[in-house]
Coordinates of C-alpha atoms and ligand atoms in Angstrom, one line a residue:
X1 CA 8.4 70.9 172.8
X2 CA 10.0 71.6 169.3
X3 CA 13.6 70.6 168.9
X4 CA 16.3 72.3 167.0
X5 CA 17.2 69.1 165.2
X6 CA 13.8 68.9 163.6
X7 CA 13.9 72.6 162.5
X8 CA 17.5 72.6 161.3
X9 CA 17.2 71.0 157.8
X10 CA 14.4 73.4 156.7
X11 CA 16.1 76.4 158.2
X12 CA 19.5 75.5 156.5
X13 CA 17.7 74.8 153.2
X14 CA 16.1 78.3 153.4
X15 CA 19.6 79.9 153.9
X16 CA 18.8 80.7 157.6
X17 CA 21.7 78.9 159.2
X18 CA 22.6 82.0 161.3
X19 CA 19.4 81.4 163.3
X20 CA 20.6 77.9 164.2
X21 CA 24.0 79.3 165.2
X22 CA 22.2 81.8 167.4
X23 CA 20.2 79.0 169.0
X24 CA 23.4 77.1 169.7
X25 CA 24.8 80.0 171.7
X26 CA 21.8 79.9 174.1
X27 CA 21.1 77.6 177.0
X28 CA 18.1 76.5 179.1
X29 CA 14.9 78.5 179.0
X30 CA 16.3 81.1 176.7
X31 CA 17.2 78.4 174.2
X32 CA 13.8 76.7 174.5
X33 CA 12.0 80.0 173.9
X34 CA 14.1 80.8 170.9
X35 CA 13.6 77.4 169.4
X36 CA 9.8 77.9 169.9
X37 CA 10.1 81.1 167.9
X38 CA 12.0 79.3 165.1
X39 CA 9.4 76.6 165.1
X40 CA 6.7 79.2 164.4
X41 CA 8.4 80.2 161.1
X42 CA 7.2 78.4 158.0
X43 CA 10.8 77.8 156.6
X44 CA 9.4 75.9 153.6
X45 CA 8.0 79.2 152.5
X46 CA 11.0 81.4 153.2
X47 CA 12.8 80.8 149.8
X48 CA 9.6 81.8 148.0
X49 CA 9.3 85.0 150.1
X50 CA 12.9 85.9 149.4
X51 CA 12.6 85.2 145.7
X52 CA 9.4 87.1 145.3
X53 CA 9.7 90.0 147.8
X54 CA 13.4 90.5 148.3
X55 CA 15.2 89.5 145.1
X56 CA 12.8 89.8 142.2
X57 CA 10.6 92.5 143.2
X58 CA 7.9 93.0 140.7
X59 CA 5.9 96.2 140.8
X60 CA 2.4 95.4 142.0
X61 CA 0.9 97.0 138.9
X62 CA -2.7 97.6 138.2
X63 CA -5.2 95.7 135.9
X64 CA -5.4 97.2 132.4
X65 CA -9.1 97.9 132.3
X66 CA -9.5 100.1 135.4
X67 CA -12.7 101.9 136.0
X68 CA -14.2 103.7 139.0
X69 CA -16.2 101.4 141.2
X70 CA -20.0 102.2 141.3
X71 CA -21.2 103.3 144.8
X72 CA -24.3 104.2 146.7
X73 CA -24.1 108.0 147.0
X74 CA -24.3 109.6 150.5
X75 CA -27.4 111.5 149.4
X76 CA -30.0 108.8 148.7
X77 CA -32.1 111.3 146.7
X78 CA -29.2 111.7 144.2
X79 CA -30.9 112.3 140.8
X80 CA -28.8 109.8 138.9
X81 CA -28.7 107.1 141.5
X82 CA -31.5 107.3 144.0
X83 CA -31.9 104.5 146.6
X84 CA -34.2 103.8 149.5
X85 CA -32.2 104.7 152.6
X86 CA -35.1 103.9 155.0
X87 CA -35.5 100.4 153.6
X88 CA -31.9 99.6 154.2
X89 CA -31.8 101.2 157.7
X90 CA -34.7 98.9 158.6
X91 CA -32.8 95.9 157.4
X92 CA -29.7 96.8 159.2
X93 CA -31.6 97.8 162.4
X94 CA -33.3 94.3 162.2
X95 CA -29.9 92.6 162.1
X96 CA -28.5 94.5 165.1
X97 CA -31.7 94.0 167.1
X98 CA -31.5 90.2 166.3
X99 CA -28.0 90.1 167.7
X100 CA -26.6 89.2 164.3
X101 CA -23.9 91.9 164.3
X102 CA -20.6 92.1 166.1
X103 CA -18.0 94.8 166.1
X104 CA -14.5 93.9 165.0
X105 CA -11.5 96.2 165.5
X106 CA -8.1 95.7 164.1
X107 CA -5.6 97.0 166.7
X108 CA -2.5 94.9 166.0
X109 CA -0.5 97.6 164.1
X110 CA 2.7 99.0 165.4
X111 CA 1.6 102.6 165.1
X112 CA 5.2 103.6 164.1
X113 CA 4.2 106.9 162.5
X114 CA 2.4 108.0 165.7
X115 CA 5.4 107.1 167.8
X116 CA 3.2 106.5 170.8
X117 CA 4.6 104.2 173.5
X118 CA 1.8 101.7 173.9
X119 CA -1.0 100.2 171.9
X120 CA -2.6 102.8 169.6
X121 CA -6.0 102.1 171.1
X122 CA -4.7 103.6 174.4
X123 CA -3.9 106.9 172.8
X124 CA -5.8 109.9 174.3
X125 CA -8.1 110.9 171.4
X126 CA -11.0 112.8 172.8
X127 CA -10.6 116.5 172.0
X128 CA -11.9 117.6 175.4
X129 CA -11.8 114.6 177.6
X130 CA -8.7 112.9 176.2
X131 CA -10.6 109.7 176.2
X132 CA -8.5 106.9 174.8
X133 CA -9.6 105.4 171.4
X134 CA -10.6 102.1 173.0
X135 CA -13.0 104.0 175.3
X136 CA -14.5 105.9 172.4
X137 CA -15.4 102.6 170.7
X138 CA -16.5 100.9 173.9
X139 CA -19.0 103.7 174.5
X140 CA -20.1 103.5 170.9
X141 CA -20.8 99.8 171.4
X142 CA -22.6 100.3 174.7
X143 CA -24.7 103.0 173.2
X144 CA -25.5 100.9 170.2
X145 CA -26.5 98.0 172.4
X146 CA -28.8 100.3 174.5
X147 CA -30.3 101.9 171.4
X148 CA -31.2 98.7 169.7
X149 CA -31.8 96.5 172.8
X150 CA -29.4 93.8 171.9
X151 CA -25.9 92.7 172.9
X152 CA -23.2 93.7 170.4
X153 CA -20.1 91.6 171.1
X154 CA -16.7 93.1 170.4
X155 CA -13.7 91.3 168.9
X156 CA -10.4 93.1 169.2
X157 CA -7.4 91.9 167.2
X158 CA -4.1 92.6 168.9
X159 CA -0.6 91.4 168.0
X160 CA 1.8 89.4 170.1
X161 CA 3.7 92.7 170.5
X162 CA 0.8 94.5 172.2
X163 CA -1.7 91.9 173.3
X164 CA -0.8 91.9 177.0
X165 CA -0.7 95.7 177.2
X166 CA -4.1 95.9 175.5
X167 CA -5.8 93.4 177.7
X168 CA -4.3 95.0 180.8
X169 CA -5.6 98.4 179.7
X170 CA -9.1 97.0 179.5
X171 CA -8.9 95.3 182.9
X172 CA -7.5 98.5 184.4
X173 CA -10.5 100.4 183.1
X174 CA -13.1 97.8 183.9
X175 CA -13.7 97.2 180.2
X176 CA -15.1 100.7 180.0
X177 CA -18.4 99.5 181.3
X178 CA -18.8 96.6 178.8
X179 CA -19.4 93.0 180.0
X180 CA -16.0 91.3 179.8
X181 CA -17.8 88.2 178.5
X182 CA -18.7 90.2 175.4
X183 CA -15.2 91.5 174.6
X184 CA -12.7 89.0 173.1
X185 CA -9.1 89.7 172.4
X186 CA -6.9 87.6 170.1
X187 CA -3.5 88.2 168.7
X188 CA -2.8 88.1 165.0
X189 CA 0.0 86.2 163.4
X190 CA 3.5 87.6 162.8
X191 CA 6.0 87.4 159.9
X192 CA 9.8 87.4 160.3
X193 CA 11.4 90.6 159.1
X194 CA 13.9 90.0 156.3
X195 CA 17.2 91.7 155.6
X196 CA 16.4 93.6 152.4
X197 CA 19.8 92.8 150.7
X198 CA 20.3 89.2 151.8
X199 CA 16.9 87.8 152.7
X200 CA 18.3 86.6 156.0
X201 CA 15.8 86.8 158.9
X202 CA 16.8 89.5 161.3
X203 CA 17.4 89.0 165.0
X204 CA 15.9 91.6 167.3
X205 CA 18.3 90.5 170.0
X206 CA 20.6 87.5 170.7
X207 CA 17.4 85.6 171.7
X208 CA 14.6 87.1 169.7
X209 CA 13.7 86.9 166.1
X210 CA 12.7 90.2 164.6
X211 CA 9.0 89.9 163.6
X212 CA 6.2 92.2 162.5
X213 CA 2.5 91.7 162.7
X214 CA 1.2 90.2 159.4
X215 CA -1.0 93.1 158.4
X216 CA -4.7 93.8 158.9
X217 CA -5.3 91.0 156.3
X218 CA -3.9 88.7 159.0
X219 CA -7.3 89.2 160.6
X220 CA -8.9 86.4 158.4
X221 CA -6.7 83.7 159.7
X222 CA -6.6 85.1 163.2
X223 CA -10.4 85.3 163.4
X224 CA -10.6 81.6 162.4
X225 CA -7.7 80.2 164.4
X226 CA -8.4 82.1 167.6
X227 CA -11.9 80.6 167.9
X228 CA -13.5 84.0 167.3
X229 CA -15.5 82.8 164.3
X230 CA -16.7 79.8 166.3
X231 CA -17.7 82.2 169.2
X232 CA -19.6 84.4 166.7
X233 CA -21.4 81.4 165.3
X234 CA -22.4 80.2 168.8
X235 CA -23.9 83.7 169.5
X236 CA -25.7 83.8 166.2
X237 CA -23.6 86.6 164.8
X238 CA -23.8 86.7 161.0
X239 CA -21.8 89.9 160.1
X240 CA -19.0 91.9 161.6
X241 CA -18.7 95.6 161.4
X242 CA -15.0 96.1 160.8
X243 CA -13.1 99.3 161.7
X244 CA -9.6 100.4 162.5
X245 CA -8.4 101.4 166.0
X246 CA -7.2 104.8 164.8
X247 CA -10.5 106.4 163.5
X248 CA -12.6 107.7 166.4
X249 CA -15.3 108.7 164.0
X250 CA -16.0 105.2 162.7
X251 CA -19.6 104.2 163.4
X252 CA -19.3 101.0 165.3
X253 CA -22.4 99.5 163.7
X254 CA -24.2 101.6 161.1
X255 CA -27.7 100.2 160.3
X256 CA -27.8 101.8 156.8
X257 CA -24.5 100.3 155.8
X258 CA -25.2 96.9 157.3
X259 CA -28.6 96.9 155.6
X260 CA -27.1 97.7 152.2
X261 CA -24.4 95.0 152.8
X262 CA -27.0 92.3 153.6
X263 CA -29.9 93.4 151.5
X264 CA -28.9 95.4 148.4
X265 CA -29.7 93.4 145.2
X266 CA -26.1 93.9 143.9
X267 CA -24.4 92.8 147.1
X268 CA -23.5 89.2 147.8
X269 CA -23.6 90.1 151.5
X270 CA -20.0 89.0 151.9
X271 CA -17.8 92.0 152.0
X272 CA -18.9 95.7 151.7
X273 CA -17.0 98.9 152.1
X274 CA -17.5 102.6 152.9
X275 CA -15.8 105.4 151.0
X276 CA -15.5 109.1 151.1
X277 CA -14.9 111.5 148.2
X278 CA -11.1 112.1 148.0
X279 CA -10.0 115.5 149.1
X280 CA -7.5 115.8 146.3
X281 CA -6.2 113.7 143.4
X282 CA -3.0 112.8 145.4
X283 CA -4.7 112.1 148.8
X284 CA -2.9 109.1 150.3
X285 CA -5.9 106.7 150.4
X286 CA -6.7 103.6 148.4
X287 CA -9.3 104.0 145.7
X288 CA -12.3 101.7 144.9
X289 CA -12.0 100.6 141.3
X290 CA -13.6 98.1 139.1
X291 CA -11.5 95.7 136.9
X292 CA -12.7 92.6 135.1
X293 CA -16.1 93.1 136.6
X294 CA -14.9 93.0 140.1
X295 CA -14.5 95.7 142.7
X296 CA -11.1 96.2 144.3
X297 CA -9.0 98.8 146.2
X298 CA -6.0 100.2 144.3
X299 CA -3.5 101.6 146.7
X300 CA -2.7 105.3 146.2
X301 CA 0.9 104.6 145.2
X302 CA -0.3 102.1 142.5
X303 CA -2.9 104.3 140.8
X304 CA -1.3 105.9 137.8
X305 CA -1.1 109.7 138.1
X306 CA -2.9 110.0 134.7
X307 CA -5.9 108.2 136.1
X308 CA -5.8 109.8 139.5
X309 CA -6.0 113.2 137.9
X310 CA -8.9 112.4 135.5
X311 CA -12.0 114.5 136.1
X312 CA -15.7 114.2 135.2
X313 CA -17.7 116.8 133.4
X314 CA -18.5 118.6 136.6
X315 CA -14.8 118.9 137.5
X316 CA -14.9 116.2 140.3
X317 CA -12.3 113.4 140.3
X318 CA -13.3 110.4 138.3
X319 CA -11.5 108.0 140.6
X320 CA -12.8 109.7 143.8
X321 CA -13.9 106.8 146.0
X322 CA -11.4 106.9 148.8
X323 CA -11.2 103.9 151.1
X324 CA -11.6 104.7 154.9
X325 CA -11.1 101.0 155.9
X326 CA -14.6 100.5 157.2
X327 CA -16.2 97.2 156.1
X328 CA -19.0 94.8 156.7
X329 CA -18.0 91.2 156.4
X330 CA -20.1 88.1 156.7
X331 CA -18.9 85.3 159.0
X332 CA -19.5 82.7 156.2
X333 CA -17.2 84.6 153.9
X334 CA -14.5 84.8 156.6
X335 CA -14.8 81.1 157.1
X336 CA -14.4 80.5 153.3
X337 CA -11.4 82.8 153.1
X338 CA -9.8 81.1 156.0
X339 CA -10.4 77.5 155.0
X340 CA -9.7 77.5 151.2
X341 CA -6.1 78.0 150.0
X342 CA -7.4 79.4 146.7
X343 CA -8.7 82.4 148.7
X344 CA -5.5 83.1 150.6
X345 CA -4.7 86.8 150.6
X346 CA -1.4 87.8 149.0
X347 CA 1.5 89.4 150.8
X348 CA 2.7 93.0 150.1
X349 CA 6.2 94.1 150.9
X350 CA 7.1 97.3 152.8
X351 CA 10.7 98.3 153.2
X352 CA 11.2 99.7 156.7
X353 CA 13.8 100.5 159.3
X354 CA 14.2 97.6 161.7
X355 CA 16.6 97.7 164.7
X356 CA 18.5 94.4 165.0
X357 CA 21.7 92.7 166.2
X358 CA 24.4 91.4 164.0
X359 CA 23.9 87.6 164.1
X360 CA 27.7 86.8 164.3
X361 CA 28.8 89.5 166.7
X362 CA 25.7 90.5 168.6
X363 CA 26.5 94.1 167.8
X364 CA 23.3 96.2 167.9
X365 CA 22.4 98.0 164.7
X366 CA 20.2 101.1 164.5
X367 CA 19.8 101.5 160.7
X368 CA 19.8 105.0 159.3
X369 CA 18.0 103.9 156.2
X370 CA 15.3 101.3 155.6
X371 CA 17.0 97.9 155.9
X372 CA 14.3 95.3 156.2
X373 CA 11.4 93.8 154.2
X374 CA 8.2 93.4 156.1
X375 CA 5.5 91.2 154.7
X376 CA 1.9 92.1 155.3
X377 CA -1.5 91.1 154.1
X378 CA -4.3 93.7 153.5
X379 CA -7.9 93.0 154.3
X380 CA -9.2 94.8 151.2
X381 CA -7.6 92.1 149.0
X382 CA -10.6 90.0 150.0
X383 CA -12.9 92.4 148.1
X384 CA -12.4 90.9 144.6
X385 CA -12.8 87.4 146.1
X386 CA -16.4 88.2 147.1
X387 CA -19.2 87.4 144.7
X388 CA -20.3 91.0 144.5
X389 CA -19.0 93.7 146.7
X390 CA -20.7 97.0 147.2
X391 CA -19.4 100.5 148.2
X392 CA -21.3 103.1 150.2
X393 CA -20.4 106.7 150.2
X394 CA -20.3 108.5 153.6
X395 CA -19.5 112.0 154.7
X396 CA -15.9 112.6 155.6
X397 CA -16.5 114.7 158.7
X398 CA -19.0 112.2 160.0
X399 CA -16.8 109.1 159.7
X400 CA -13.2 109.8 159.1
X401 CA -11.0 111.5 161.6
X402 CA -7.9 109.2 161.6
X403 CA -5.0 109.5 164.0
X404 CA -2.0 108.2 162.0
X405 CA 0.8 110.8 162.5
X406 CA 2.2 112.7 165.5
X407 CA 1.8 116.0 163.7
X408 CA 0.5 117.4 160.4
X409 CA -2.1 115.6 158.3
X410 CA -4.1 112.8 159.9
X411 CA -2.7 113.6 163.3
X412 CA -4.4 114.0 166.7
X413 CA -4.7 117.8 165.9
X414 CA -6.6 117.3 162.7
X415 CA -8.7 114.5 164.3
X416 CA -9.6 116.8 167.2
X417 CA -10.7 119.6 164.9
X418 CA -12.9 117.1 163.0
X419 CA -14.4 115.9 166.3
X420 CA -15.3 119.5 167.1
X421 CA -16.7 120.1 163.6
X422 CA -18.9 117.0 163.7
X423 CA -20.2 117.8 167.2
X424 CA -21.0 121.4 166.0
X425 CA -22.9 120.1 163.1
X426 CA -25.0 117.7 165.3
X427 CA -25.7 120.5 167.7
X428 CA -26.7 123.0 165.0
X429 CA -29.0 120.3 163.5
X430 CA -30.6 120.1 167.0
X431 CA -31.1 123.9 167.1
X432 CA -28.1 124.8 169.4
X433 CA -26.2 127.9 168.5
X434 CA -22.5 127.2 167.9
X435 CA -20.0 130.1 167.6
X436 CA -18.0 130.0 164.4
X437 CA -15.0 132.1 163.2
X438 CA -15.3 134.2 159.9
X439 CA -13.7 131.3 158.0
X440 CA -16.4 128.9 159.2
X441 CA -14.3 127.0 161.7
X442 CA -15.8 126.4 165.2
X443 CA -14.8 128.8 167.9
X444 CA -14.9 126.2 170.7
X445 CA -13.7 122.7 171.4
X446 CA -16.7 120.3 171.6
X447 CA -16.8 116.6 172.1
X448 CA -19.9 114.5 172.1
X449 CA -19.5 111.1 173.6
X450 CA -21.3 108.1 172.1
X451 CA -23.3 107.6 175.4
X452 CA -24.9 111.0 174.7
X453 CA -25.5 110.4 170.9
X454 CA -24.4 108.2 168.1
X455 CA -25.4 110.6 165.4
X456 CA -27.3 113.8 164.7
X457 CA -30.7 112.2 164.9
X458 CA -29.8 110.6 168.2
X459 CA -28.7 114.0 169.6
X460 CA -31.8 115.8 168.4
X461 CA -33.9 113.4 170.6
X462 CA -31.8 114.5 173.6
X463 CA -33.9 116.5 176.1
X464 CA -31.1 118.5 178.0
X465 CA -29.1 120.3 175.4
X466 CA -27.8 123.9 176.0
X467 CA -29.3 126.7 173.9
X468 CA -25.8 127.9 172.8
X469 CA -22.1 127.1 173.1
X470 CA -20.0 129.9 174.5
X471 CA -17.2 131.3 172.2
X472 CA -13.9 129.7 173.1
X473 CA -15.6 127.1 175.5
X474 CA -14.4 123.5 176.0
X475 CA -17.5 121.4 176.2
X476 CA -17.9 117.7 176.6
X477 CA -21.4 116.3 176.2
Ligands
LIG1 P1 -1.8 101.2 159.6 O1 -1.7 100.7 158.2 O2 -2.2 102.6 159.8 O3 -0.6 100.8 160.4 O4 -3.0 100.3 160.3 P2 -0.2 101.1 161.9 O5 0.6 99.9 162.3 O6 -1.4 101.4 162.8 O7 0.7 102.3 161.9 P3 2.1 102.6 161.2 O8 1.9 102.4 159.7 O9 3.1 101.7 161.8 O10 2.3 104.1 161.5 C1 -4.3 100.5 160.0 C2 -5.1 99.7 161.0 O11 -4.8 98.3 160.9 C3 -4.3 97.8 162.1 C4 -3.8 99.0 162.9 O12 -3.8 98.6 164.3 C5 -4.8 100.0 162.5 O13 -6.0 99.9 163.2 N1 -3.3 96.8 161.8 C6 -2.2 97.1 161.0 C7 -3.3 95.6 162.4 O14 -4.2 95.3 163.2 N2 -2.3 94.7 162.1 C8 -1.3 95.0 161.3 O15 -0.4 94.1 161.1 C9 -1.2 96.2 160.7

């Protein structure tokens, strides 16, 4: 068991004596538990974090020579950049059939914008059925496994703040029909939240340090330390299909994308990404760029407006490759990132509101303004560390229906409209009549579950489709 005496010198040296005083005020189990929380903090690093992210905040900036990243266009017959979609579908299908692909979902976020009381994956997303996000993916994985005749294990990264609730949700729903042996949950790491003026680590209560999950980039370390990488190696998994918990349209394992990732001549097969064309110059998505010969994602807030607004001859945006946070990553590359300090992903700071208690008085504080620095790592910072990272364009309606906010853009409302639109397109491609309003929007609410079809081709092969959808109907297929 860690002792306060061992921790004290480093904590004092890091200017965090208030934590020691808080520990002294506790007794018994509460004190032991608090000391264990302190023991998990890397106090040797705290002064560097304060210096770099609290005191001397340098703008993240962008490399001088920024160009748009090249990408495989969604239309493989594209005149200026044709490519052989069938060949790569075959390669990707071969990988899935051989059991070399696992799904990996990052679900450790706090979902503060959505304001939902529970893990985001439990959120009712299905536009007709209200299916929770986790069920949408579980069915996608079951259907993929049936379609290709191979097990597709699923790794779900939680955080210490939502791990138990997530696991309990799966147990309660019998893992949505998946074999529990093929679903592995592991929590990501956390970082202490720092007071934005003093750099002091905040206390969530008299016996709890205020912490935040260490970002989706924390996945690299968590995958390695949890034993997930070892488990994948034991199963013969070579690549993970990475997606976020809040995008019900993410294809859980896309053969074409996996084939490009593993087989394209300009891919090192380490870290590949999907993009969609940005909807406007100021859409809040990261953009795939190239700098110093390497692909990277520049966050929307860092891309200078002058570049973001640049257009090509046909009027389309020059920097149009919006990141939708879908990646294919090799297990070898994850191992390399996790084991070599030279490949450690950097931290980014976010200033957020964090409720806390005053360390001296125990008075609760509900800040009206952002008061805390949270430190997070981003998974896409691994892209420039890969030998050669490729980008594949996909269709926005097909693959991007995120649920980030309670209302407005990227909310459950917009996601549900996109679910209906995608379902309508698949049905129309299969010859089913779908009622549409004069403005083209669908006059119905339609949800197609992954057990029915994973994509339009899959649906076309279905033998029991209706001839038409009734106007105004709510239909779940
Ligand atoms: P977001 O950046 O949208 O964050 O996460 P969030 O925590 O879900 O929501 P807000 O910003 O508090 O409103 C994108 C994806 O990355 C995961 C989330 O669960 C989501 O799938 N994520 C984010 C993690 O797994 N861990 C983190 O520390 C942060």
